[in-house]
Coordinates of N, CA and C in Angstrom, one line a residue:
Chain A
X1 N 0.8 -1.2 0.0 CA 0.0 0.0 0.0 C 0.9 1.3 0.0
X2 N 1.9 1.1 0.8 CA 2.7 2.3 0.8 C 3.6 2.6 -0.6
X3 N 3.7 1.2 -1.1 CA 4.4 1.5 -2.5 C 3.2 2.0 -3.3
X4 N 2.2 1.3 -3.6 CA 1.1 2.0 -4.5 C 0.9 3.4 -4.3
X5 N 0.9 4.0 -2.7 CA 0.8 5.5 -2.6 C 1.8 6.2 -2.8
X6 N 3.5 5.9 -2.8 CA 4.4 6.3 -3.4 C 4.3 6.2 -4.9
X7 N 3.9 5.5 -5.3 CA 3.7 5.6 -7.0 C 2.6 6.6 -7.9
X8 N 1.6 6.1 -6.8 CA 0.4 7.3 -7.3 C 1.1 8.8 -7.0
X9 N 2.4 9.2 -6.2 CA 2.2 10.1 -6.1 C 3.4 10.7 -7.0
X10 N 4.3 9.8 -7.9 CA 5.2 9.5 -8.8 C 4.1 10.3 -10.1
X11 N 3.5 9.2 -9.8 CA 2.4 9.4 -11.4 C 2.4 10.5 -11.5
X12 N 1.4 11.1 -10.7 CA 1.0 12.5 -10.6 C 1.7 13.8 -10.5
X13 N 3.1 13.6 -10.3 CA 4.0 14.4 -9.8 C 4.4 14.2 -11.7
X14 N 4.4 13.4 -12.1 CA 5.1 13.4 -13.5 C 3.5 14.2 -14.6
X15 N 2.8 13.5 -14.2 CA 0.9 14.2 -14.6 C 1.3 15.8 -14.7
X16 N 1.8 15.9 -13.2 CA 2.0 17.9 -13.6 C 3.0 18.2 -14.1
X17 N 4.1 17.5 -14.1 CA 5.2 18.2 -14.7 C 4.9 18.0 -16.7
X18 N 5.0 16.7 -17.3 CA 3.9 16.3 -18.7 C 3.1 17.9 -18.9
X19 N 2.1 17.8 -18.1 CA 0.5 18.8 -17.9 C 1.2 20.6 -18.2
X20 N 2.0 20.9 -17.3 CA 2.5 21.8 -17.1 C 3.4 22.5 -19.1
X21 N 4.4 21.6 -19.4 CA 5.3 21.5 -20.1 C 4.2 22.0 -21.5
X22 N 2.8 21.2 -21.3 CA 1.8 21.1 -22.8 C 1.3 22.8 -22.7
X23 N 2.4 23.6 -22.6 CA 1.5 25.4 -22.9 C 2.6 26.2 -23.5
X24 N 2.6 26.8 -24.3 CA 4.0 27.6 -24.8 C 4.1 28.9 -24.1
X25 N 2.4 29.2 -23.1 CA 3.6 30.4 -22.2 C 4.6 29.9 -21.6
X26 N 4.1 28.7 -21.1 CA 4.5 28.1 -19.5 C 6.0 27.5 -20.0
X27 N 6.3 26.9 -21.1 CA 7.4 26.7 -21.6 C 8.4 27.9 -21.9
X28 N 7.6 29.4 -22.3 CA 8.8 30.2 -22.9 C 9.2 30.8 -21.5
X29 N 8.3 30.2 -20.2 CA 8.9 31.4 -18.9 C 9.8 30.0 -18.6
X30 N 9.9 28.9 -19.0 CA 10.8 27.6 -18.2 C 12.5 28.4 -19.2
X31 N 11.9 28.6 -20.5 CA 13.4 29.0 -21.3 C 13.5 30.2 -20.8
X32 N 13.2 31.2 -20.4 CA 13.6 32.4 -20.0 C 14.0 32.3 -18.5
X33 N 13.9 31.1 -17.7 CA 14.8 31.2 -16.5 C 15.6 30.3 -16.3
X34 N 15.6 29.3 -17.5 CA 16.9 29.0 -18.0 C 18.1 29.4 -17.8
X35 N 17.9 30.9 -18.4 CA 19.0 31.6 -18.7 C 19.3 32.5 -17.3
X36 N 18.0 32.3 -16.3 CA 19.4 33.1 -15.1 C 17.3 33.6 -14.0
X37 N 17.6 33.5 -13.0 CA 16.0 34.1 -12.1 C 15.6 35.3 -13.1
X38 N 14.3 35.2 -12.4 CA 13.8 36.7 -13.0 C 12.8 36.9 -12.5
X39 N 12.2 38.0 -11.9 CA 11.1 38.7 -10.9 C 9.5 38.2 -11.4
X40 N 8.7 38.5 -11.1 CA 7.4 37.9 -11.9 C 6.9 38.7 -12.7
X41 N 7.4 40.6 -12.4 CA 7.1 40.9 -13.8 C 7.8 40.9 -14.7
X42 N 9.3 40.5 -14.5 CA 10.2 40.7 -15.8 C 10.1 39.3 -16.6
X43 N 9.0 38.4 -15.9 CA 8.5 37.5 -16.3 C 7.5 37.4 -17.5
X44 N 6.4 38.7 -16.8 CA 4.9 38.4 -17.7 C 5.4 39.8 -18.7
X45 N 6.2 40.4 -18.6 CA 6.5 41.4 -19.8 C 6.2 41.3 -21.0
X46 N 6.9 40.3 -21.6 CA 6.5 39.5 -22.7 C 5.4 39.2 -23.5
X47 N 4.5 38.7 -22.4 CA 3.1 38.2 -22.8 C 2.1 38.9 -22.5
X48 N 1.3 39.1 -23.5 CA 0.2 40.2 -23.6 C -1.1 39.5 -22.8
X49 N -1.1 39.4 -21.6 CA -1.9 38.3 -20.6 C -2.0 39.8 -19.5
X50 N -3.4 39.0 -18.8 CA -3.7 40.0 -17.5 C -2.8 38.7 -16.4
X51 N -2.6 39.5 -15.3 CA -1.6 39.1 -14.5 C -2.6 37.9 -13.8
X52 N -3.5 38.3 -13.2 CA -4.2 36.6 -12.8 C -3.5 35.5 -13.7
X53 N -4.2 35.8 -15.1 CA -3.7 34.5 -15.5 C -2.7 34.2 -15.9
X54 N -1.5 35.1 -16.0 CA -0.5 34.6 -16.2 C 0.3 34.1 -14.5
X55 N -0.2 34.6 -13.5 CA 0.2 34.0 -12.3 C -0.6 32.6 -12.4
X56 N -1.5 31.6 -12.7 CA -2.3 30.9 -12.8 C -1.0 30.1 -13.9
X57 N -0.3 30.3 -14.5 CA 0.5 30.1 -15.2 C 1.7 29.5 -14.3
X58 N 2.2 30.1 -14.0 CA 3.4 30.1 -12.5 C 3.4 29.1 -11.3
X59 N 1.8 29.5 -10.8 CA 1.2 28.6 -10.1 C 1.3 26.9 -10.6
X60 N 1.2 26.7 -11.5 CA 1.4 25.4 -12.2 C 2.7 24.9 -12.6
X61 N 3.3 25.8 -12.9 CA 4.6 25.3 -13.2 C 5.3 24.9 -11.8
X62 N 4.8 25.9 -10.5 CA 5.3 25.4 -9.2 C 5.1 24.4 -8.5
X63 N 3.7 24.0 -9.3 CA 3.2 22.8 -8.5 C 4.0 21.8 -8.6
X64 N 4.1 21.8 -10.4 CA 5.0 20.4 -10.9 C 6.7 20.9 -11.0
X65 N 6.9 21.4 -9.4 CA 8.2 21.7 -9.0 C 9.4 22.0 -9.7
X66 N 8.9 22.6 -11.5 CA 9.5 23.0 -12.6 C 10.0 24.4 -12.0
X67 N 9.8 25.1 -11.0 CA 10.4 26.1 -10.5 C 10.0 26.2 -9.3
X68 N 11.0 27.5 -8.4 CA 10.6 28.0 -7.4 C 10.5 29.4 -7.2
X69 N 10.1 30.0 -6.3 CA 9.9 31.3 -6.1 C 10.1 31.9 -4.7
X70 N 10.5 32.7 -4.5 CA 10.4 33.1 -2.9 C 10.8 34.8 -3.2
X71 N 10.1 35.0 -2.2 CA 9.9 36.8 -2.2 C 11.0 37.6 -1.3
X72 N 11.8 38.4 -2.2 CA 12.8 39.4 -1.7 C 12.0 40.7 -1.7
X73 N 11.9 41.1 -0.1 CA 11.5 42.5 -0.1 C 9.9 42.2 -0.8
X74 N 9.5 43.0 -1.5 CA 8.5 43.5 -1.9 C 8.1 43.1 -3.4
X75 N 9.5 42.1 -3.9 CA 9.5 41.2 -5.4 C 9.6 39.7 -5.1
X76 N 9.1 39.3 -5.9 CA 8.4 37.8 -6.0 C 9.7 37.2 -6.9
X77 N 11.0 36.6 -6.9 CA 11.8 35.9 -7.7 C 11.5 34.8 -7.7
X78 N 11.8 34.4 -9.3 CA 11.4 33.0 -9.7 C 12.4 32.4 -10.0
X79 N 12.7 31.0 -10.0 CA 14.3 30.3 -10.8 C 13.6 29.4 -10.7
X80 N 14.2 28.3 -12.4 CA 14.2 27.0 -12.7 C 14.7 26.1 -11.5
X81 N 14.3 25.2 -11.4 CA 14.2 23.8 -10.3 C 15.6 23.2 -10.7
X82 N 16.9 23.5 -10.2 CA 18.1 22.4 -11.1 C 17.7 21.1 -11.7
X83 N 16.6 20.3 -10.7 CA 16.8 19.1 -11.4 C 15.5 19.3 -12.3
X84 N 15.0 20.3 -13.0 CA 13.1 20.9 -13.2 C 12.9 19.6 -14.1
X85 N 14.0 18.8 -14.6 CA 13.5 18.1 -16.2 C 13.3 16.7 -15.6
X86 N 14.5 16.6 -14.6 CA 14.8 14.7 -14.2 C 13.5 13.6 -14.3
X87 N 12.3 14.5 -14.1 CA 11.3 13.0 -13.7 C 11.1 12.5 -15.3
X88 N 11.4 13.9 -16.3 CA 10.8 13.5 -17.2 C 11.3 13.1 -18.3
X89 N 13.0 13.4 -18.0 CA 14.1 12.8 -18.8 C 14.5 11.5 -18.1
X90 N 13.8 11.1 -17.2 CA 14.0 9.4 -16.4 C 12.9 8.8 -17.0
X91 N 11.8 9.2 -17.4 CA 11.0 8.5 -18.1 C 11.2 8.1 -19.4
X92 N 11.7 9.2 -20.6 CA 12.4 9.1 -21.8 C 13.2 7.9 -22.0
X93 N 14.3 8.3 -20.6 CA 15.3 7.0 -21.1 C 14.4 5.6 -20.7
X94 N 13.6 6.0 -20.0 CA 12.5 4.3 -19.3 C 12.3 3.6 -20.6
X95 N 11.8 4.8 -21.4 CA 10.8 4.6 -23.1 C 12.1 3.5 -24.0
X96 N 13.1 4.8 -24.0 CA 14.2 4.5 -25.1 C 14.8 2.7 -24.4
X97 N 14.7 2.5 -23.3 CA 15.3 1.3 -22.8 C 14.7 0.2 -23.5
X98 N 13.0 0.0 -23.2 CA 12.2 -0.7 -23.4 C 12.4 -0.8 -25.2
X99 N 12.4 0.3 -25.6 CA 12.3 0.1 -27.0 C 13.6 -0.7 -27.8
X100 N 14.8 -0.3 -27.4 CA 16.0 -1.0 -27.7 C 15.9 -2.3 -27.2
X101 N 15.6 -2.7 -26.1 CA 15.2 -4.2 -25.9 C 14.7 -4.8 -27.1
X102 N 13.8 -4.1 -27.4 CA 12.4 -4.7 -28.2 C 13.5 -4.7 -29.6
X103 N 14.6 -4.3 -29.8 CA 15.3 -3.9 -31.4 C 16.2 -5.2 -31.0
X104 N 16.5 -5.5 -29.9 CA 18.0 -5.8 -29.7 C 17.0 -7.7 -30.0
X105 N 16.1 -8.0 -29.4 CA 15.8 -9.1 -28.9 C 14.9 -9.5 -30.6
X106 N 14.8 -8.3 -31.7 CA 14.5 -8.6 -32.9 C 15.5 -9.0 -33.6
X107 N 16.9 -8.4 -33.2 CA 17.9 -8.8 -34.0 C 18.7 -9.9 -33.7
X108 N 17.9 -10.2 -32.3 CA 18.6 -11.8 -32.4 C 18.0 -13.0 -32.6
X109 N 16.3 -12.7 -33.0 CA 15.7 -13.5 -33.5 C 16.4 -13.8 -34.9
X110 N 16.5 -12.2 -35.8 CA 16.9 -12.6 -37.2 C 18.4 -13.7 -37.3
X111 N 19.4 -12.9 -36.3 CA 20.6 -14.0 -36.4 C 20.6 -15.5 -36.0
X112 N 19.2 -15.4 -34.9 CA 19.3 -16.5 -35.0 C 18.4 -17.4 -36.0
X113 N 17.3 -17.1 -36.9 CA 17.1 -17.4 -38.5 C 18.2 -17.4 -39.3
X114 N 19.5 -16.6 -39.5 CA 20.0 -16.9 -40.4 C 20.9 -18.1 -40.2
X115 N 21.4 -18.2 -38.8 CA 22.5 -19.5 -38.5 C 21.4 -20.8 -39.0
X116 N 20.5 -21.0 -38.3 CA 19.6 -22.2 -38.8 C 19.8 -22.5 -40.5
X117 N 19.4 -21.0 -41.0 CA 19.6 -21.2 -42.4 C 21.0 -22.0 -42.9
X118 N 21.6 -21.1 -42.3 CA 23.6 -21.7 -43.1 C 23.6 -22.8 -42.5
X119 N 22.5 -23.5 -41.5 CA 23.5 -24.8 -40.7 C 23.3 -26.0 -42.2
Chain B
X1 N 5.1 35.5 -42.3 CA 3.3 34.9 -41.8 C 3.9 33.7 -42.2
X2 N 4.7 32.9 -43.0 CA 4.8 31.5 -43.4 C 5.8 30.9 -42.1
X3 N 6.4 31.7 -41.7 CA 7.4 31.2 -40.6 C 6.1 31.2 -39.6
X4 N 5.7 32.1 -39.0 CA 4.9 32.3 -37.9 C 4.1 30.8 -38.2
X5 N 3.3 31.0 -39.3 CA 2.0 29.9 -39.3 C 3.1 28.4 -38.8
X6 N 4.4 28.3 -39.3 CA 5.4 26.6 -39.3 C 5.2 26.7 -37.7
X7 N 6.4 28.1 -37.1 CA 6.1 27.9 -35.7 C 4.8 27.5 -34.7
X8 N 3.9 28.5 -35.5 CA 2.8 28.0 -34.2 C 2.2 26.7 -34.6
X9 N 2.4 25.9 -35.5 CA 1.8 24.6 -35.9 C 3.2 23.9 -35.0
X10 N 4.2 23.5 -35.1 CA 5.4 23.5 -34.6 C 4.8 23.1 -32.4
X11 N 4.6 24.9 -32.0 CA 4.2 24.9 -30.8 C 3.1 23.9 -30.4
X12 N 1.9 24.1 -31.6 CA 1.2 22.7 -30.8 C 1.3 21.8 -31.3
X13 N 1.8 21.4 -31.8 CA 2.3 19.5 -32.2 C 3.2 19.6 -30.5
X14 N 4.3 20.1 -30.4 CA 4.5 20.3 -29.2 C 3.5 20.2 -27.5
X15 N 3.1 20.9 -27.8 CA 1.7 21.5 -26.8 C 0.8 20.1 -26.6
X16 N 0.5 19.1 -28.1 CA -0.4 17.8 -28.1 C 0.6 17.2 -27.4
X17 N 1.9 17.1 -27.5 CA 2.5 15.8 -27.0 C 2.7 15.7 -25.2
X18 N 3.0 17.0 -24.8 CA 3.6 17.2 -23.8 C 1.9 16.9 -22.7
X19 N 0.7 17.3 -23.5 CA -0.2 17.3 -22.7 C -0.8 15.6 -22.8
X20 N -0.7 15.1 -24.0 CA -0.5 13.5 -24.2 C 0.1 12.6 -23.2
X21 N 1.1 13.2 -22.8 CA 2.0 12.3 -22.0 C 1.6 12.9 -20.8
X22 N 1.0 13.9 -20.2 CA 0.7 13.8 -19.0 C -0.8 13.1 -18.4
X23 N -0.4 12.1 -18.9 CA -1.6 11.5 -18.3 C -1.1 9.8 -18.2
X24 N -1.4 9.3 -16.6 CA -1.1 7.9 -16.7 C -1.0 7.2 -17.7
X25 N -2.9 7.0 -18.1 CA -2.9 5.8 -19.0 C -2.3 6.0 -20.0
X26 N -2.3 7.1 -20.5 CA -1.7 7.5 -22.3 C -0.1 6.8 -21.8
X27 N 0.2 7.5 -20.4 CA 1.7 7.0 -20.9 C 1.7 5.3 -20.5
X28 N 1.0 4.7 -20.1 CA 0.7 3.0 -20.1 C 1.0 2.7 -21.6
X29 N 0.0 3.1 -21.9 CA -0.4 2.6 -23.7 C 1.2 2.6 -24.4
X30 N 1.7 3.9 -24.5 CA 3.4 3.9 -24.5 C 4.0 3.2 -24.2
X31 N 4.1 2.9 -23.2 CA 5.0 1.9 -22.5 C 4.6 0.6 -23.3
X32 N 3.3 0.2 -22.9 CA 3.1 -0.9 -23.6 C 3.9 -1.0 -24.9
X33 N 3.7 0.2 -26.3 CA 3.6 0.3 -27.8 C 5.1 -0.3 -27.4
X34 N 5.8 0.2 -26.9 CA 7.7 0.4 -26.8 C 7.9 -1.3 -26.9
X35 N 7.2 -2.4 -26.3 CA 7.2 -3.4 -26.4 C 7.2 -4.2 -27.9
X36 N 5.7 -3.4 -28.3 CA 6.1 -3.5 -29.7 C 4.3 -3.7 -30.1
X37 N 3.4 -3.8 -31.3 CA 2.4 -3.3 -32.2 C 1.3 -4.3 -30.9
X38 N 0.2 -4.0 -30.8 CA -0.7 -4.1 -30.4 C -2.0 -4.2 -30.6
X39 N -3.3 -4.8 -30.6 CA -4.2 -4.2 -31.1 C -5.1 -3.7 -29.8
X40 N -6.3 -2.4 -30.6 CA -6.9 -1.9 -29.9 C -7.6 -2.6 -28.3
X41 N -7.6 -4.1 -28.3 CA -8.6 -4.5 -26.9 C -7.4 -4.8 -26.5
X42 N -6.2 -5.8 -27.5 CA -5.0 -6.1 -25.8 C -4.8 -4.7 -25.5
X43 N -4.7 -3.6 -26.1 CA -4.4 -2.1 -24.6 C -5.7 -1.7 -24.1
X44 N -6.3 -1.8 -24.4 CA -7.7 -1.6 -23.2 C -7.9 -2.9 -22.4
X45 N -7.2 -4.0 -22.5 CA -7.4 -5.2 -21.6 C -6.9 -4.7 -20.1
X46 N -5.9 -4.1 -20.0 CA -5.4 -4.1 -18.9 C -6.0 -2.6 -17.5
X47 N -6.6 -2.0 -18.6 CA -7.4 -0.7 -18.2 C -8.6 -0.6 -17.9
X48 N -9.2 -0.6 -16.8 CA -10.8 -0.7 -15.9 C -11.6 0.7 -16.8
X49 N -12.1 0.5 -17.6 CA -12.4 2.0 -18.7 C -13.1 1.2 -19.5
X50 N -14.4 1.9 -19.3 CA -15.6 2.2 -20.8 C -14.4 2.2 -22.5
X51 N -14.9 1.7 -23.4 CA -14.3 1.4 -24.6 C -14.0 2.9 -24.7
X52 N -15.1 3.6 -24.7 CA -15.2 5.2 -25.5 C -14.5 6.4 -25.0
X53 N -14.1 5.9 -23.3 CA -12.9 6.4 -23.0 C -11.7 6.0 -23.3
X54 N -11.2 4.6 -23.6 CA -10.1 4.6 -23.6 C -9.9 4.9 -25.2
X55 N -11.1 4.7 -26.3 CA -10.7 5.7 -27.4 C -10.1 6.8 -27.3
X56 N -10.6 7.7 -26.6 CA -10.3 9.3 -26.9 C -8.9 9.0 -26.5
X57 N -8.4 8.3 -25.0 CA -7.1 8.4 -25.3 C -6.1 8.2 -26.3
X58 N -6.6 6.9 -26.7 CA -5.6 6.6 -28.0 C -5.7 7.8 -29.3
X59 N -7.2 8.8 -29.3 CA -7.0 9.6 -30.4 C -6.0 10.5 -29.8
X60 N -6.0 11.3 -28.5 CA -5.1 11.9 -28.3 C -3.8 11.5 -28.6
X61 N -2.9 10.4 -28.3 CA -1.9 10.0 -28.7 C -1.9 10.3 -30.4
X62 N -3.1 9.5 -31.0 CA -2.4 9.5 -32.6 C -2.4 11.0 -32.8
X63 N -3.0 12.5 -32.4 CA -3.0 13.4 -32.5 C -1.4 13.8 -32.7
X64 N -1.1 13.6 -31.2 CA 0.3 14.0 -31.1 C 1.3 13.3 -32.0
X65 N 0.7 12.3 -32.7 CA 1.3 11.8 -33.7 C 2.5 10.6 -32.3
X66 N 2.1 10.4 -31.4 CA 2.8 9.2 -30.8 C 2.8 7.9 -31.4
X67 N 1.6 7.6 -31.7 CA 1.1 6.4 -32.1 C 0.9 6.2 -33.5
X68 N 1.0 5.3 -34.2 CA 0.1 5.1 -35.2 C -1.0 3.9 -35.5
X69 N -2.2 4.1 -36.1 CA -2.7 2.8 -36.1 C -3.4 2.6 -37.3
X70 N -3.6 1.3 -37.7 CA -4.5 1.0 -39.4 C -5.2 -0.4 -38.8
X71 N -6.2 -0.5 -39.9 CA -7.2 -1.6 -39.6 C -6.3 -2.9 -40.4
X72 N -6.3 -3.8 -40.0 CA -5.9 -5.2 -40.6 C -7.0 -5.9 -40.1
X73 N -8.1 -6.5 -41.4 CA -9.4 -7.0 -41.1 C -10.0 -6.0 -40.6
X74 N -10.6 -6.6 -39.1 CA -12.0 -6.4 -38.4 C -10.7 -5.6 -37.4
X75 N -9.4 -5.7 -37.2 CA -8.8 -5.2 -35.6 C -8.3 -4.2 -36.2
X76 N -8.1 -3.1 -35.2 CA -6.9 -1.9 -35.4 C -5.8 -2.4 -34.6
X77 N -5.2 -2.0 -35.8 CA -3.4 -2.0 -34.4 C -2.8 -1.0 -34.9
X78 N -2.0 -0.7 -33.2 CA -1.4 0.5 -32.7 C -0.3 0.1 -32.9
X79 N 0.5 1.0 -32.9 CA 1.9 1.3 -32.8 C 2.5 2.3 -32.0
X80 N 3.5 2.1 -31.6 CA 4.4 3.9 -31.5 C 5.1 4.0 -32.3
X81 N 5.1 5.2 -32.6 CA 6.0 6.1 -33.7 C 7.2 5.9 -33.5
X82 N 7.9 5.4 -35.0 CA 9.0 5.5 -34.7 C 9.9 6.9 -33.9
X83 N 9.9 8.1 -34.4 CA 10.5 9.1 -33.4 C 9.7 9.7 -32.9
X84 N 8.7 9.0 -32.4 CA 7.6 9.8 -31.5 C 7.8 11.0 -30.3
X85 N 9.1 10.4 -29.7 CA 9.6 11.6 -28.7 C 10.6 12.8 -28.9
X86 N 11.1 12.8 -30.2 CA 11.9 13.7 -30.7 C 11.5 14.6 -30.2
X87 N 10.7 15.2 -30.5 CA 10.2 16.7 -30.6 C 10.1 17.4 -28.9
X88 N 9.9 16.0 -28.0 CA 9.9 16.5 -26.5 C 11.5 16.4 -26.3
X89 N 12.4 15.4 -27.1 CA 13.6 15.3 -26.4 C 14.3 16.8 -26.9
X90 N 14.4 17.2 -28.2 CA 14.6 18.2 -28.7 C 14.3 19.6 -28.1
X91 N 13.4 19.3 -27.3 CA 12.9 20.8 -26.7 C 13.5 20.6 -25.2
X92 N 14.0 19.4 -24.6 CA 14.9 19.2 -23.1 C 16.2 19.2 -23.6
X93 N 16.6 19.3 -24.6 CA 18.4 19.2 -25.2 C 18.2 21.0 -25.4
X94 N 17.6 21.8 -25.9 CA 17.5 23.1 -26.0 C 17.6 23.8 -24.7
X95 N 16.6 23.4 -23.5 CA 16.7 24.0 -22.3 C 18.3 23.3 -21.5
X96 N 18.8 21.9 -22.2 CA 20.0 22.0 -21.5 C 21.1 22.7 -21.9
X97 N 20.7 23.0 -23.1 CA 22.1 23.9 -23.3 C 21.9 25.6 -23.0
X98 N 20.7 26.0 -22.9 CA 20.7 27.6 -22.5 C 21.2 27.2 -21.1
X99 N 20.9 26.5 -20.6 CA 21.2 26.0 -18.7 C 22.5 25.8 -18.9
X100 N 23.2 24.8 -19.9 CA 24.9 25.1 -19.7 C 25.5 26.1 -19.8
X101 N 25.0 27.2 -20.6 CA 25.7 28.0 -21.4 C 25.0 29.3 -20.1
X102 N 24.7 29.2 -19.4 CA 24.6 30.2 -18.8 C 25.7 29.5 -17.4
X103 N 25.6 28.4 -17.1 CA 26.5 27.8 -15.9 C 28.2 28.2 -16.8
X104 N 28.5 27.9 -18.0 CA 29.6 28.8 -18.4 C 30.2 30.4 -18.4
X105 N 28.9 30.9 -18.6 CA 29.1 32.2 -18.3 C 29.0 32.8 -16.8
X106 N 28.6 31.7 -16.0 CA 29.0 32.2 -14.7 C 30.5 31.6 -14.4
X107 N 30.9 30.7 -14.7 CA 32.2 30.2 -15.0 C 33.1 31.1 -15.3
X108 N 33.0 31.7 -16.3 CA 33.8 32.5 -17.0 C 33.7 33.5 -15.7
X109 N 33.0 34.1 -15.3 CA 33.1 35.5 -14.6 C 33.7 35.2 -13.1
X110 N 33.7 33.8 -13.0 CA 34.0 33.6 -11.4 C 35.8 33.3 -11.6
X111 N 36.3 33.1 -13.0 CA 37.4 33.3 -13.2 C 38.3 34.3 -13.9
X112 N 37.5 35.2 -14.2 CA 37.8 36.5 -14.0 C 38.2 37.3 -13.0
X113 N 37.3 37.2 -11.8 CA 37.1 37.2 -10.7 C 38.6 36.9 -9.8
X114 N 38.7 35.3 -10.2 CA 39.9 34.8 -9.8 C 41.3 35.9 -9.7
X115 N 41.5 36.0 -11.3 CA 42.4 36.8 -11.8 C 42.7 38.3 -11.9
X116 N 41.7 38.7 -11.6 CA 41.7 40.2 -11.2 C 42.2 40.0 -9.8
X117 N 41.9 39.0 -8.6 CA 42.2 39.3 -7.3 C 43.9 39.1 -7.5
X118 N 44.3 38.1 -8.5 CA 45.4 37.5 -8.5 C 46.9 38.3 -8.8
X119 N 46.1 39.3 -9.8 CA 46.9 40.7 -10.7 C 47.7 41.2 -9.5

């Protein structure tokens, strides 16, 4: 039980981060703090959005712990999460594993067809 | 306008996949395809879901162009795409390199830094 509730919360932690990733504001504020923090308006400057929703934006990205935020003084700084990508570049390679199996375990079906053949 | 229209087609082919994959079952069905071709009831065999939901899933996937599928006879079978994940791995190889290339330029300046104290 405790594994299934560690996993459901795996799932879901990857559900937001996936969820999060599928918006091209939410992506161009992940590349713009890429390159170094930046306050939340030198954030929404960019995008022609009322600030609810582009904080509704932010809010999601923090959930799925693609960033953090904490308030200096009277400004709100944002910075990318060091590891913001890991759950979802550990899944990738999960994909790419399974799939190379699936090539590797074809290619030795065929060699093993063609030895039969030469025997 | 021809660049703009590639880009924003571009953005959501992007935008389908990333919101594609944030969802359990979609990424089940994946996992499964990575195995290798399938038809439509062995991937709904293993999923407690009405037929007509686990359709929409699979249309989401073939949207994002994950999957592919064609009828042989009476069955459909699924596939995954051959480079189904490009387009997400390509957009995490972009944010690693603005992320390195800014960890170099702090590099660079903290060895500046060095050398000026050193002068």
């Amino acid at each position: 039980m405790a594994i299934l509730r560690g996993m459901s919360k795996y799932e879901s932690h990857l559900d937001m981060c996936f969820s999060a990733l599928g918006d091209p504001t939410r992506r161009m504020i992940l590349e713009r703090l890429a390159r170094g923090e930046a306050s939340v308006s030198e954030l929404a400057a960019p995008h022609d959005m009322a600030l609810p929703s582009f904080l509704e934006h932010l809010k999601k990205l923090e959930a799925a712990k693609l960033i953090t935020s904490n308030k200096q003084g009277r400004t709100r700084i944002c910075e990318l999460s060091p590891d913001a990508f890991t759950p979802v570049r550990d899944w990738l390679t999960e994909q790419n594993a399974i799939w190379e199996g699936r090539l590797d375990r074809f290619n030795d079906y065929i060699n093993n067809l063609v030895q039969e053949r030469n025997k």
